[in-house]
Amino acid sequence: MNVNGSFAEALERLQGEQLSSVEFVQDYVQLRFDGPCLSAYNPHHITSSNSTIAWREPGYCDALCKLIAHRVQKATVAEDSIRVSFDNDAVWTMSLGDQGRTGPEAFYFVDHEGNFWVD
C-alpha cells in the first residue's frame, strides 16, 4: 500500500480526538479514538519526558493506558513510521519498515466513515 494521500489525510483527522481505549490482543495492539481504530502489528514505542518505552518492555502497557482520554495534537504518516502526538507531550510511534515485522501487515486503520487502509 502507498501510505500517502487519503490514508495520511484520514490519519490527520484524528487531531482533536481522544484516545478512548486500548486493546491488547496477543501480538498486537488496537488504539481506539471514539470511532476510528488503529491496529498496530509492527513494533511501536512511546516517547515522553526524554524517555522511550517500547512494546513488550515492562511498563509499556501502563504507559499506553495512561494515554487514554488524552487528545491527539497531531497524527502523521511518513515513509517509515506513523506518529501520534498527544496533548501531554507523549508521542506514540510505529515503524512501517520490515525490521521487526511479524506478519504480512504493519497496520489496519478504520476511519469514522468505515473506510479502511491496510499495509
Short mmCIF file of the C-alpha atoms (twelve columns), coordinates in Angstrom:
data_MODEL
# 
_entry.id   MODEL 
# 
loop_
_atom_site.group_PDB 
_atom_site.id 
_atom_site.type_symbol 
_atom_site.label_atom_id 
_atom_site.label_alt_id 
_atom_site.label_comp_id 
_atom_site.label_asym_id 
_atom_site.label_seq_id 
_atom_site.Cartn_x 
_atom_site.Cartn_y 
_atom_site.Cartn_z 
_atom_site.pdbx_PDB_model_num 
ATOM 1   C CA . MET A 1   0.000   0.000   0.000  1 
ATOM 2   C CA . ASN A 2   1.177   3.504   -0.714 1 
ATOM 3   C CA . VAL A 3   0.875   5.312   2.635  1 
ATOM 4   C CA . ASN A 4   0.111   8.795   1.413  1 
ATOM 5   C CA . GLY A 5   -2.891  10.630  0.046  1 
ATOM 6   C CA . SER A 6   -6.142  9.532   1.598  1 
ATOM 7   C CA . PHE A 7   -4.603  7.491   4.429  1 
ATOM 8   C CA . ALA A 8   -2.452  10.418  5.516  1 
ATOM 9   C CA . GLU A 9   -5.494  12.704  5.369  1 
ATOM 10  C CA . ALA A 10  -7.610  10.242  7.375  1 
ATOM 11  C CA . LEU A 11  -4.879  9.949   9.993  1 
ATOM 12  C CA . GLU A 12  -4.587  13.748  10.220 1 
ATOM 13  C CA . ARG A 13  -8.319  13.909  11.031 1 
ATOM 14  C CA . LEU A 14  -7.523  12.251  14.373 1 
ATOM 15  C CA . GLN A 15  -6.347  15.671  15.557 1 
ATOM 16  C CA . GLY A 16  -8.527  16.695  18.496 1 
ATOM 17  C CA . GLU A 17  -9.825  13.156  19.041 1 
ATOM 18  C CA . GLN A 18  -9.198  11.468  22.369 1 
ATOM 19  C CA . LEU A 19  -7.719  8.036   22.753 1 
ATOM 20  C CA . SER A 20  -10.822 6.333   24.130 1 
ATOM 21  C CA . SER A 21  -9.489  2.825   24.708 1 
ATOM 22  C CA . VAL A 22  -6.617  0.450   24.150 1 
ATOM 23  C CA . GLU A 23  -6.956  -3.263  23.494 1 
ATOM 24  C CA . PHE A 24  -4.058  -5.676  23.865 1 
ATOM 25  C CA . VAL A 25  -4.555  -8.699  21.595 1 
ATOM 26  C CA . GLN A 26  -1.923  -11.463 21.810 1 
ATOM 27  C CA . ASP A 27  0.670   -9.992  19.431 1 
ATOM 28  C CA . TYR A 28  -0.797  -6.593  18.507 1 
ATOM 29  C CA . VAL A 29  -2.459  -3.501  19.958 1 
ATOM 30  C CA . GLN A 30  -5.593  -1.588  18.969 1 
ATOM 31  C CA . LEU A 31  -5.859  2.149   19.631 1 
ATOM 32  C CA . ARG A 32  -9.441  3.443   19.537 1 
ATOM 33  C CA . PHE A 33  -10.302 7.107   19.062 1 
ATOM 34  C CA . ASP A 34  -14.086 7.350   19.657 1 
ATOM 35  C CA . GLY A 35  -14.730 5.595   16.358 1 
ATOM 36  C CA . PRO A 36  -11.532 5.327   14.334 1 
ATOM 37  C CA . CYS A 37  -9.338  2.364   15.238 1 
ATOM 38  C CA . LEU A 38  -5.678  1.715   14.519 1 
ATOM 39  C CA . SER A 39  -4.489  -1.878  14.851 1 
ATOM 40  C CA . ALA A 40  -0.696  -1.880  15.198 1 
ATOM 41  C CA . TYR A 41  1.116   -5.077  14.234 1 
ATOM 42  C CA . ASN A 42  4.628   -3.657  13.774 1 
ATOM 43  C CA . PRO A 43  6.990   -2.561  16.559 1 
ATOM 44  C CA . HIS A 44  5.910   0.628   18.329 1 
ATOM 45  C CA . HIS A 45  7.039   2.776   21.227 1 
ATOM 46  C CA . ILE A 46  6.074   5.775   23.374 1 
ATOM 47  C CA . THR A 47  8.382   8.717   23.919 1 
ATOM 48  C CA . SER A 48  7.752   11.222  26.716 1 
ATOM 49  C CA . SER A 49  9.875   13.389  29.002 1 
ATOM 50  C CA . ASN A 50  13.143  12.210  27.436 1 
ATOM 51  C CA . SER A 51  12.316  8.535   27.952 1 
ATOM 52  C CA . THR A 52  11.252  5.877   25.497 1 
ATOM 53  C CA . ILE A 53  9.480   2.622   26.230 1 
ATOM 54  C CA . ALA A 54  8.847   0.012   23.552 1 
ATOM 55  C CA . TRP A 55  6.120   -2.580  23.030 1 
ATOM 56  C CA . ARG A 56  6.787   -5.698  25.113 1 
ATOM 57  C CA . GLU A 57  9.060   -3.863  27.569 1 
ATOM 58  C CA . PRO A 58  7.991   -3.831  31.229 1 
ATOM 59  C CA . GLY A 59  5.723   -0.844  31.854 1 
ATOM 60  C CA . TYR A 60  4.695   -0.323  28.217 1 
ATOM 61  C CA . CYS A 61  1.085   -1.387  28.764 1 
ATOM 62  C CA . ASP A 62  0.742   1.013   31.695 1 
ATOM 63  C CA . ALA A 63  2.335   3.840   29.689 1 
ATOM 64  C CA . LEU A 64  -0.068  3.256   26.795 1 
ATOM 65  C CA . CYS A 65  -3.104  3.079   29.090 1 
ATOM 66  C CA . LYS A 66  -2.065  6.409   30.649 1 
ATOM 67  C CA . LEU A 67  -2.674  7.989   27.233 1 
ATOM 68  C CA . ILE A 68  -6.391  7.115   27.404 1 
ATOM 69  C CA . ALA A 69  -8.506  10.308  27.493 1 
ATOM 70  C CA . HIS A 70  -5.637  12.409  26.139 1 
ATOM 71  C CA . ARG A 71  -6.293  14.249  22.892 1 
ATOM 72  C CA . VAL A 72  -4.344  13.885  19.682 1 
ATOM 73  C CA . GLN A 73  -2.376  17.026  18.862 1 
ATOM 74  C CA . LYS A 74  -1.038  15.712  15.578 1 
ATOM 75  C CA . ALA A 75  -1.079  12.427  13.660 1 
ATOM 76  C CA . THR A 76  1.186   11.912  10.685 1 
ATOM 77  C CA . VAL A 77  2.459   9.199   8.400  1 
ATOM 78  C CA . ALA A 78  5.881   9.173   6.795  1 
ATOM 79  C CA . GLU A 79  7.580   6.600   4.613  1 
ATOM 80  C CA . ASP A 80  8.983   4.792   7.651  1 
ATOM 81  C CA . SER A 81  6.556   5.455   10.534 1 
ATOM 82  C CA . ILE A 82  3.201   6.548   11.912 1 
ATOM 83  C CA . ARG A 83  3.405   9.168   14.690 1 
ATOM 84  C CA . VAL A 84  0.605   10.231  17.029 1 
ATOM 85  C CA . SER A 85  1.406   13.164  19.340 1 
ATOM 86  C CA . PHE A 86  -0.788  13.704  22.386 1 
ATOM 87  C CA . ASP A 87  -1.679  16.758  24.493 1 
ATOM 88  C CA . ASN A 88  0.554   15.555  27.350 1 
ATOM 89  C CA . ASP A 89  3.643   15.713  25.073 1 
ATOM 90  C CA . ALA A 90  3.793   11.917  24.688 1 
ATOM 91  C CA . VAL A 91  4.376   10.574  21.174 1 
ATOM 92  C CA . TRP A 92  3.344   7.090   20.057 1 
ATOM 93  C CA . THR A 93  5.353   5.893   17.048 1 
ATOM 94  C CA . MET A 94  5.034   2.733   14.991 1 
ATOM 95  C CA . SER A 95  7.580   1.558   12.435 1 
ATOM 96  C CA . LEU A 96  6.383   0.888   8.897  1 
ATOM 97  C CA . GLY A 97  9.616   -0.878  7.983  1 
ATOM 98  C CA . ASP A 98  10.220  -4.557  7.544  1 
ATOM 99  C CA . GLN A 99  12.503  -4.833  10.587 1 
ATOM 100 C CA . GLY A 100 10.547  -6.481  13.388 1 
ATOM 101 C CA . ARG A 101 7.559   -7.206  11.146 1 
ATOM 102 C CA . THR A 102 5.896   -10.425 12.262 1 
ATOM 103 C CA . GLY A 103 3.161   -10.732 9.646  1 
ATOM 104 C CA . PRO A 104 2.015   -9.523  6.253  1 
ATOM 105 C CA . GLU A 105 0.584   -6.222  7.555  1 
ATOM 106 C CA . ALA A 106 2.077   -3.400  9.619  1 
ATOM 107 C CA . PHE A 107 -1.296  -1.839  10.491 1 
ATOM 108 C CA . TYR A 108 -5.029  -1.765  9.824  1 
ATOM 109 C CA . PHE A 109 -6.821  1.592   10.183 1 
ATOM 110 C CA . VAL A 110 -10.568 2.295   10.069 1 
ATOM 111 C CA . ASP A 111 -11.828 5.898   9.986  1 
ATOM 112 C CA . HIS A 112 -15.133 7.457   11.148 1 
ATOM 113 C CA . GLU A 113 -16.888 6.510   7.885  1 
ATOM 114 C CA . GLY A 114 -15.729 2.888   7.885  1 
ATOM 115 C CA . ASN A 115 -13.090 3.408   5.210  1 
ATOM 116 C CA . PHE A 116 -10.032 1.280   5.895  1 
ATOM 117 C CA . TRP A 117 -6.364  1.089   4.984  1 
ATOM 118 C CA . VAL A 118 -4.019  -1.871  5.374  1 
ATOM 119 C CA . ASP A 119 -0.271  -2.026  4.987  1 
# 
